[in-house]
Amino acid sequence: MEPIISFENFGFQYFSQSKPTLYDINLKIYPGEKVLIVGPSGSGKSTLGHCLNGLIPFSYKGEITGSLKVDGIETKESNIFDLSKKIGTVL
């Protein structure tokens, strides 16, 4: 079974920041799995969510390293409209 979400050596640094918010993220989520992302304030939870739903890199600009695929689609090579058909976030 292929993962529905796959982070591979993924990182993101906002252009306004001096160091990456996310770095070396390796995570696979398979269909039917439920995942809870927790951590203290400033740990990158919202940034991770923005990467998943396409707000990064399309609304929040910065440098992406590595790979993030949603349903086999590389997010940085897609667009926010097409990603919205595959994934959404509940905050």
Tab-separated table of N, CA and C in Angstrom:
chain	number	residue	atom	x	y	z
A	1	MET	N	0.848	-1.182	0.000
A	1	MET	CA	0.000	0.000	0.000
A	1	MET	C	0.894	1.247	0.000
A	2	GLU	N	0.558	2.192	-0.833
A	2	GLU	CA	1.297	3.446	-0.936
A	2	GLU	C	0.782	4.452	0.103
A	3	PRO	N	1.670	5.282	0.652
A	3	PRO	CA	1.212	6.298	1.599
A	3	PRO	C	0.383	7.367	0.891
A	4	ILE	N	-0.582	7.921	1.591
A	4	ILE	CA	-1.394	9.019	1.065
A	4	ILE	C	-0.656	10.343	1.253
A	5	ILE	N	0.185	10.425	2.297
A	5	ILE	CA	1.035	11.587	2.564
A	5	ILE	C	2.439	11.072	2.825
A	6	SER	N	3.410	11.692	2.176
A	6	SER	CA	4.790	11.253	2.342
A	6	SER	C	5.731	12.457	2.395
A	7	PHE	N	6.350	12.667	3.548
A	7	PHE	CA	7.416	13.658	3.706
A	7	PHE	C	8.740	12.899	3.613
A	8	GLU	N	9.649	13.377	2.771
A	8	GLU	CA	10.971	12.751	2.664
A	8	GLU	C	12.041	13.832	2.751
A	9	ASN	N	12.795	13.796	3.857
A	9	ASN	CA	13.847	14.789	4.095
A	9	ASN	C	13.332	16.208	3.855
A	10	PHE	N	12.117	16.460	4.297
A	10	PHE	CA	11.421	17.718	4.020
A	10	PHE	C	11.842	18.807	4.990
A	11	GLY	N	11.982	19.994	4.454
A	11	GLY	CA	12.272	21.152	5.284
A	11	GLY	C	11.641	22.395	4.686
A	12	PHE	N	11.405	23.394	5.540
A	12	PHE	CA	10.865	24.669	5.064
A	12	PHE	C	11.417	25.791	5.908
A	13	GLN	N	11.860	26.842	5.212
A	13	GLN	CA	12.337	28.045	5.882
A	13	GLN	C	11.612	29.239	5.289
A	14	TYR	N	10.892	29.975	6.136
A	14	TYR	CA	10.264	31.219	5.695
A	14	TYR	C	11.365	32.187	5.271
A	15	PHE	N	11.114	32.973	4.228
A	15	PHE	CA	12.112	33.935	3.773
A	15	PHE	C	12.454	34.938	4.877
A	16	SER	N	11.510	35.208	5.774
A	16	SER	CA	11.737	36.193	6.834
A	16	SER	C	12.474	35.623	8.051
A	17	GLN	N	12.785	34.345	8.047
A	17	GLN	CA	13.440	33.700	9.191
A	17	GLN	C	14.904	33.401	8.883
A	18	SER	N	15.726	33.368	9.924
A	18	SER	CA	17.160	33.111	9.733
A	18	SER	C	17.495	31.621	9.727
A	19	LYS	N	16.563	30.775	10.192
A	19	LYS	CA	16.795	29.333	10.170
A	19	LYS	C	15.481	28.619	9.861
A	20	PRO	N	15.559	27.371	9.404
A	20	PRO	CA	14.346	26.641	9.014
A	20	PRO	C	13.392	26.409	10.188
A	21	THR	N	12.105	26.493	9.911
A	21	THR	CA	11.081	26.120	10.887
A	21	THR	C	10.942	24.606	10.923
A	22	LEU	N	10.992	23.979	9.758
A	22	LEU	CA	10.927	22.520	9.646
A	22	LEU	C	12.208	22.023	8.993
A	23	TYR	N	12.736	20.926	9.488
A	23	TYR	CA	13.913	20.345	8.857
A	23	TYR	C	13.942	18.840	9.085
A	24	ASP	N	14.385	18.142	8.047
A	24	ASP	CA	14.551	16.691	8.074
A	24	ASP	C	13.297	15.942	8.546
A	25	ILE	N	12.143	16.312	8.008
A	25	ILE	CA	10.885	15.627	8.328
A	25	ILE	C	10.774	14.401	7.429
A	26	ASN	N	10.637	13.245	8.040
A	26	ASN	CA	10.419	11.982	7.334
A	26	ASN	C	9.205	11.315	7.973
A	27	LEU	N	8.116	11.273	7.223
A	27	LEU	CA	6.850	10.778	7.761
A	27	LEU	C	6.022	10.210	6.623
A	28	LYS	N	5.450	9.049	6.844
A	28	LYS	CA	4.516	8.463	5.881
A	28	LYS	C	3.205	8.197	6.606
A	29	ILE	N	2.115	8.633	5.996
A	29	ILE	CA	0.779	8.399	6.539
A	29	ILE	C	0.012	7.614	5.483
A	30	TYR	N	-0.548	6.492	5.910
A	30	TYR	CA	-1.236	5.585	4.993
A	30	TYR	C	-2.747	5.779	5.071
A	31	PRO	N	-3.463	5.440	3.994
A	31	PRO	CA	-4.921	5.573	4.002
A	31	PRO	C	-5.530	4.887	5.225
A	32	GLY	N	-6.452	5.581	5.873
A	32	GLY	CA	-7.134	5.048	7.046
A	32	GLY	C	-6.457	5.372	8.364
A	33	GLU	N	-5.211	5.789	8.337
A	33	GLU	CA	-4.519	6.147	9.578
A	33	GLU	C	-5.010	7.495	10.083
A	34	LYS	N	-4.988	7.630	11.389
A	34	LYS	CA	-5.293	8.906	12.028
A	34	LYS	C	-4.046	9.348	12.764
A	35	VAL	N	-3.648	10.600	12.534
A	35	VAL	CA	-2.402	11.109	13.089
A	35	VAL	C	-2.684	12.400	13.839
A	36	LEU	N	-2.141	12.505	15.026
A	36	LEU	CA	-2.249	13.713	15.837
A	36	LEU	C	-0.872	14.354	15.898
A	37	ILE	N	-0.798	15.633	15.573
A	37	ILE	CA	0.466	16.354	15.623
A	37	ILE	C	0.396	17.303	16.815
A	38	VAL	N	1.281	17.085	17.779
A	38	VAL	CA	1.288	17.892	19.002
A	38	VAL	C	2.690	18.438	19.249
A	39	GLY	N	2.757	19.504	19.998
A	39	GLY	CA	4.043	20.084	20.368
A	39	GLY	C	3.828	21.458	20.958
A	40	PRO	N	4.869	22.012	21.547
A	40	PRO	CA	4.754	23.325	22.168
A	40	PRO	C	4.593	24.426	21.125
A	41	SER	N	4.195	25.581	21.588
A	41	SER	CA	4.064	26.755	20.731
A	41	SER	C	5.391	27.019	20.029
A	42	GLY	N	5.317	27.272	18.727
A	42	GLY	CA	6.519	27.568	17.961
A	42	GLY	C	7.270	26.356	17.452
A	43	SER	N	6.703	25.165	17.614
A	43	SER	CA	7.427	23.957	17.198
A	43	SER	C	7.229	23.595	15.727
A	44	GLY	N	6.322	24.281	15.019
A	44	GLY	CA	6.140	24.039	13.586
A	44	GLY	C	4.864	23.306	13.203
A	45	LYS	N	3.950	23.114	14.156
A	45	LYS	CA	2.701	22.388	13.848
A	45	LYS	C	1.891	23.086	12.760
A	46	SER	N	1.682	24.383	12.892
A	46	SER	CA	0.905	25.123	11.888
A	46	SER	C	1.634	25.163	10.558
A	47	THR	N	2.943	25.320	10.589
A	47	THR	CA	3.728	25.323	9.351
A	47	THR	C	3.582	23.988	8.636
A	48	LEU	N	3.623	22.903	9.374
A	48	LEU	CA	3.436	21.578	8.789
A	48	LEU	C	2.051	21.485	8.133
A	49	GLY	N	1.028	21.966	8.819
A	49	GLY	CA	-0.330	21.976	8.262
A	49	GLY	C	-0.431	22.824	7.007
A	50	HIS	N	0.229	23.972	7.012
A	50	HIS	CA	0.218	24.843	5.830
A	50	HIS	C	0.915	24.177	4.642
A	51	CYS	N	1.928	23.384	4.916
A	51	CYS	CA	2.589	22.638	3.838
A	51	CYS	C	1.641	21.600	3.253
A	52	LEU	N	0.893	20.936	4.107
A	52	LEU	CA	-0.034	19.903	3.645
A	52	LEU	C	-1.156	20.480	2.795
A	53	ASN	N	-1.745	21.590	3.224
A	53	ASN	CA	-2.918	22.092	2.513
A	53	ASN	C	-2.586	23.047	1.372
A	54	GLY	N	-1.296	23.283	1.116
A	54	GLY	CA	-0.896	24.080	-0.030
A	54	GLY	C	-0.694	25.554	0.242
A	55	LEU	N	-1.004	26.019	1.459
A	55	LEU	CA	-0.743	27.429	1.751
A	55	LEU	C	0.752	27.723	1.635
A	56	ILE	N	1.561	26.738	1.973
A	56	ILE	CA	2.995	26.792	1.689
A	56	ILE	C	3.217	25.858	0.503
A	57	PRO	N	3.720	26.304	-0.584
A	57	PRO	CA	4.445	27.545	-0.837
A	57	PRO	C	3.624	28.618	-1.537
A	58	PHE	N	2.314	28.418	-1.720
A	58	PHE	CA	1.550	29.314	-2.573
A	58	PHE	C	1.113	30.611	-1.898
A	59	SER	N	0.908	30.628	-0.596
A	59	SER	CA	0.538	31.860	0.113
A	59	SER	C	1.649	32.354	1.028
A	60	TYR	N	2.324	31.441	1.686
A	60	TYR	CA	3.449	31.783	2.551
A	60	TYR	C	4.718	31.390	1.818
A	61	LYS	N	5.567	32.356	1.546
A	61	LYS	CA	6.747	32.116	0.727
A	61	LYS	C	7.951	31.714	1.568
A	62	GLY	N	8.761	30.859	0.992
A	62	GLY	CA	9.972	30.409	1.647
A	62	GLY	C	10.667	29.369	0.795
A	63	GLU	N	11.662	28.740	1.377
A	63	GLU	CA	12.447	27.734	0.664
A	63	GLU	C	12.091	26.333	1.148
A	64	ILE	N	11.723	25.479	0.209
A	64	ILE	CA	11.391	24.085	0.503
A	64	ILE	C	12.582	23.216	0.115
A	65	THR	N	12.892	22.268	0.985
A	65	THR	CA	13.870	21.247	0.647
A	65	THR	C	13.195	19.886	0.788
A	66	GLY	N	13.706	18.902	0.102
A	66	GLY	CA	13.133	17.564	0.183
A	66	GLY	C	11.831	17.462	-0.586
A	67	SER	N	11.020	16.498	-0.176
A	67	SER	CA	9.813	16.152	-0.923
A	67	SER	C	8.605	16.014	-0.003
A	68	LEU	N	7.464	16.503	-0.471
A	68	LEU	CA	6.173	16.263	0.170
A	68	LEU	C	5.190	15.869	-0.919
A	69	LYS	N	4.686	14.643	-0.819
A	69	LYS	CA	3.706	14.158	-1.785
A	69	LYS	C	2.385	13.888	-1.076
A	70	VAL	N	1.300	14.321	-1.723
A	70	VAL	CA	-0.053	14.038	-1.264
A	70	VAL	C	-0.727	13.251	-2.375
A	71	ASP	N	-1.098	12.021	-2.070
A	71	ASP	CA	-1.715	11.124	-3.053
A	71	ASP	C	-0.857	11.024	-4.313
A	72	GLY	N	0.473	10.948	-4.107
A	72	GLY	CA	1.403	10.786	-5.207
A	72	GLY	C	1.786	12.059	-5.940
A	73	ILE	N	1.193	13.188	-5.551
A	73	ILE	CA	1.463	14.462	-6.222
A	73	ILE	C	2.474	15.261	-5.399
A	74	GLU	N	3.556	15.678	-6.033
A	74	GLU	CA	4.551	16.543	-5.380
A	74	GLU	C	3.909	17.920	-5.188
A	75	THR	N	3.743	18.354	-3.942
A	75	THR	CA	2.977	19.577	-3.662
A	75	THR	C	3.604	20.824	-4.272
A	76	LYS	N	4.931	20.922	-4.283
A	76	LYS	CA	5.560	22.137	-4.815
A	76	LYS	C	5.432	22.223	-6.336
A	77	GLU	N	5.027	21.148	-6.979
A	77	GLU	CA	4.822	21.146	-8.425
A	77	GLU	C	3.346	21.195	-8.796
A	78	SER	N	2.483	21.304	-7.805
A	78	SER	CA	1.036	21.340	-8.024
A	78	SER	C	0.545	22.775	-7.846
A	79	ASN	N	-0.739	22.925	-7.581
A	79	ASN	CA	-1.294	24.240	-7.256
A	79	ASN	C	-2.315	24.067	-6.141
A	80	ILE	N	-2.660	25.160	-5.494
A	80	ILE	CA	-3.511	25.094	-4.307
A	80	ILE	C	-4.908	24.566	-4.651
A	81	PHE	N	-5.409	24.866	-5.843
A	81	PHE	CA	-6.735	24.383	-6.238
A	81	PHE	C	-6.753	22.861	-6.339
A	82	ASP	N	-5.777	22.292	-7.037
A	82	ASP	CA	-5.731	20.835	-7.183
A	82	ASP	C	-5.489	20.151	-5.841
A	83	LEU	N	-4.631	20.737	-5.001
A	83	LEU	CA	-4.390	20.151	-3.675
A	83	LEU	C	-5.651	20.167	-2.830
A	84	SER	N	-6.478	21.217	-2.967
A	84	SER	CA	-7.703	21.316	-2.164
A	84	SER	C	-8.687	20.196	-2.472
A	85	LYS	N	-8.557	19.563	-3.634
A	85	LYS	CA	-9.406	18.423	-3.977
A	85	LYS	C	-8.960	17.148	-3.258
A	86	LYS	N	-7.718	17.144	-2.771
A	86	LYS	CA	-7.142	15.952	-2.151
A	86	LYS	C	-7.041	16.049	-0.623
A	87	ILE	N	-6.859	17.269	-0.102
A	87	ILE	CA	-6.556	17.407	1.318
A	87	ILE	C	-7.098	18.716	1.874
A	88	GLY	N	-7.497	18.694	3.117
A	88	GLY	CA	-7.928	19.871	3.844
A	88	GLY	C	-7.474	19.754	5.280
A	89	THR	N	-7.515	20.830	6.005
A	89	THR	CA	-7.095	20.803	7.402
A	89	THR	C	-8.207	21.333	8.301
A	90	VAL	N	-8.268	20.784	9.489
A	90	VAL	CA	-9.196	21.249	10.531
A	90	VAL	C	-8.335	21.694	11.699
A	91	LEU	N	-8.444	22.951	12.066
A	91	LEU	CA	-7.636	23.481	13.166
A	91	LEU	C	-8.475	23.576	14.430
